[in-house]
Amino acid sequence: MIHIFGLKNCSTCVKAQKMLTAQGLAFQFQDIRQVPPTTEQLKNWSAQLGWDSLINKKSQTWRGLTDQQKQLSNEADLITLVQEHPSLMKRPLLVQGDRLILGLDEKAYQQLA
């Protein structure tokens, strides 16, 4: 099963869902504002992608953080920060088993089965 983590009103997340639907692929969408990622999920994702990839430092949410919050580097603090501000995550994040695709990557989506 393919899982997409994102925001329901995010145009890129909507495009990702449309692409998967067009390919006839079943997926489950999770709005990260309604159900934030778990600590375990964030640990796994950051281990594979790195925090610099996982956190969108160009987002409006990032710009609204305090300087102290922007300087956090401890994993536990970063997990808490993303859980409190889920829109900090780059999106969509597509998860299929151990495979992660961050962002809208049409070629990678076409290789899904």
Short mmCIF file of C-alpha atoms in Angstrom, two decimals:
data_model
loop_
_atom_site.label_atom_id
_atom_site.label_comp_id
_atom_site.label_asym_id
_atom_site.label_seq_id
_atom_site.Cartn_x
_atom_site.Cartn_y
_atom_site.Cartn_z
CA MET A 1 0.00 0.00 0.00
CA ILE A 2 1.16 3.50 -0.85
CA HIS A 3 0.79 6.19 1.82
CA ILE A 4 0.90 9.88 1.04
CA PHE A 5 1.61 12.34 3.83
CA GLY A 6 0.75 15.94 3.09
CA LEU A 7 -1.85 18.66 3.40
CA LYS A 8 -5.30 18.28 1.85
CA ASN A 9 -5.25 21.80 0.39
CA CYS A 10 -1.68 21.62 -0.92
CA SER A 11 -1.78 21.80 -4.73
CA THR A 12 1.30 19.59 -5.05
CA CYS A 13 -0.27 16.94 -2.82
CA VAL A 14 -3.44 17.05 -4.91
CA LYS A 15 -1.36 16.60 -8.10
CA ALA A 16 0.41 13.61 -6.55
CA GLN A 17 -2.92 11.99 -5.72
CA LYS A 18 -4.21 12.61 -9.26
CA MET A 19 -1.08 11.06 -10.76
CA LEU A 20 -1.43 7.91 -8.66
CA THR A 21 -5.14 7.67 -9.44
CA ALA A 22 -4.42 8.03 -13.17
CA GLN A 23 -1.99 5.11 -12.89
CA GLY A 24 -4.63 3.02 -11.15
CA LEU A 25 -2.60 2.82 -7.95
CA ALA A 26 -4.34 2.54 -4.59
CA PHE A 27 -3.12 4.87 -1.88
CA GLN A 28 -4.02 6.22 1.51
CA PHE A 29 -3.71 9.95 2.16
CA GLN A 30 -2.94 11.34 5.60
CA ASP A 31 -3.37 15.05 6.26
CA ILE A 32 -0.46 15.78 8.58
CA ARG A 33 -2.29 18.69 10.19
CA GLN A 34 -5.11 16.42 11.31
CA VAL A 35 -2.90 13.44 12.18
CA PRO A 36 0.74 14.52 12.67
CA PRO A 37 3.46 11.96 11.96
CA THR A 38 4.46 9.76 14.87
CA THR A 39 7.82 9.98 16.55
CA GLU A 40 8.79 6.64 15.01
CA GLN A 41 7.79 7.78 11.52
CA LEU A 42 9.81 10.98 11.83
CA LYS A 43 12.84 9.06 13.12
CA ASN A 44 12.67 6.67 10.16
CA TRP A 45 12.13 9.39 7.60
CA SER A 46 14.89 11.61 8.94
CA ALA A 47 17.29 8.64 9.03
CA GLN A 48 16.67 8.03 5.32
CA LEU A 49 16.23 11.59 4.06
CA GLY A 50 17.97 13.79 6.62
CA TRP A 51 16.39 16.68 8.48
CA ASP A 52 17.62 19.21 5.91
CA SER A 53 15.56 17.45 3.24
CA LEU A 54 12.55 16.73 5.44
CA ILE A 55 12.06 20.30 6.74
CA ASN A 56 10.98 22.97 4.27
CA LYS A 57 13.04 26.01 5.21
CA LYS A 58 11.37 28.07 2.48
CA SER A 59 7.91 27.65 3.98
CA GLN A 60 5.87 30.39 5.59
CA THR A 61 5.72 28.21 8.71
CA TRP A 62 9.55 28.20 8.90
CA ARG A 63 9.66 31.99 8.56
CA GLY A 64 7.22 32.27 11.47
CA LEU A 65 9.43 30.30 13.86
CA THR A 66 11.62 31.97 16.46
CA ASP A 67 15.36 32.14 15.89
CA GLN A 68 15.78 29.66 18.74
CA GLN A 69 13.45 27.16 17.05
CA LYS A 70 15.32 27.54 13.76
CA GLN A 71 18.58 26.61 15.50
CA LEU A 72 17.34 23.30 16.91
CA SER A 73 19.51 20.34 15.92
CA ASN A 74 18.70 17.67 18.51
CA GLU A 75 16.55 14.91 16.97
CA ALA A 76 14.03 14.90 19.82
CA ASP A 77 13.61 18.68 19.54
CA LEU A 78 13.18 18.49 15.76
CA ILE A 79 10.59 15.74 16.10
CA THR A 80 8.62 17.83 18.58
CA LEU A 81 8.92 20.88 16.33
CA VAL A 82 7.53 19.03 13.29
CA GLN A 83 4.75 17.47 15.33
CA GLU A 84 3.76 20.91 16.65
CA HIS A 85 4.13 22.52 13.19
CA PRO A 86 3.42 19.72 10.67
CA SER A 87 3.36 22.11 7.73
CA LEU A 88 7.15 22.41 8.17
CA MET A 89 7.49 19.08 6.38
CA LYS A 90 8.24 19.11 2.69
CA ARG A 91 5.42 17.46 0.88
CA PRO A 92 4.07 15.27 -0.38
CA LEU A 93 5.95 12.41 1.22
CA LEU A 94 5.08 9.16 -0.46
CA VAL A 95 5.86 5.98 1.45
CA GLN A 96 5.73 2.52 -0.09
CA GLY A 97 7.28 -0.06 2.22
CA ASP A 98 10.83 1.15 2.84
CA ARG A 99 10.81 3.43 -0.19
CA LEU A 100 10.36 7.19 0.32
CA ILE A 101 9.70 9.78 -2.36
CA LEU A 102 9.78 13.37 -1.15
CA GLY A 103 8.09 15.95 -3.32
CA LEU A 104 6.38 15.48 -6.66
CA ASP A 105 8.75 13.29 -8.67
CA GLU A 106 6.88 12.22 -11.81
CA LYS A 107 9.53 9.72 -12.94
CA ALA A 108 9.66 8.05 -9.54
CA TYR A 109 5.86 7.93 -9.40
CA GLN A 110 5.74 6.24 -12.81
CA GLN A 111 8.01 3.48 -11.50
CA LEU A 112 5.63 2.55 -8.70
CA ALA A 113 3.74 -0.69 -8.93
#
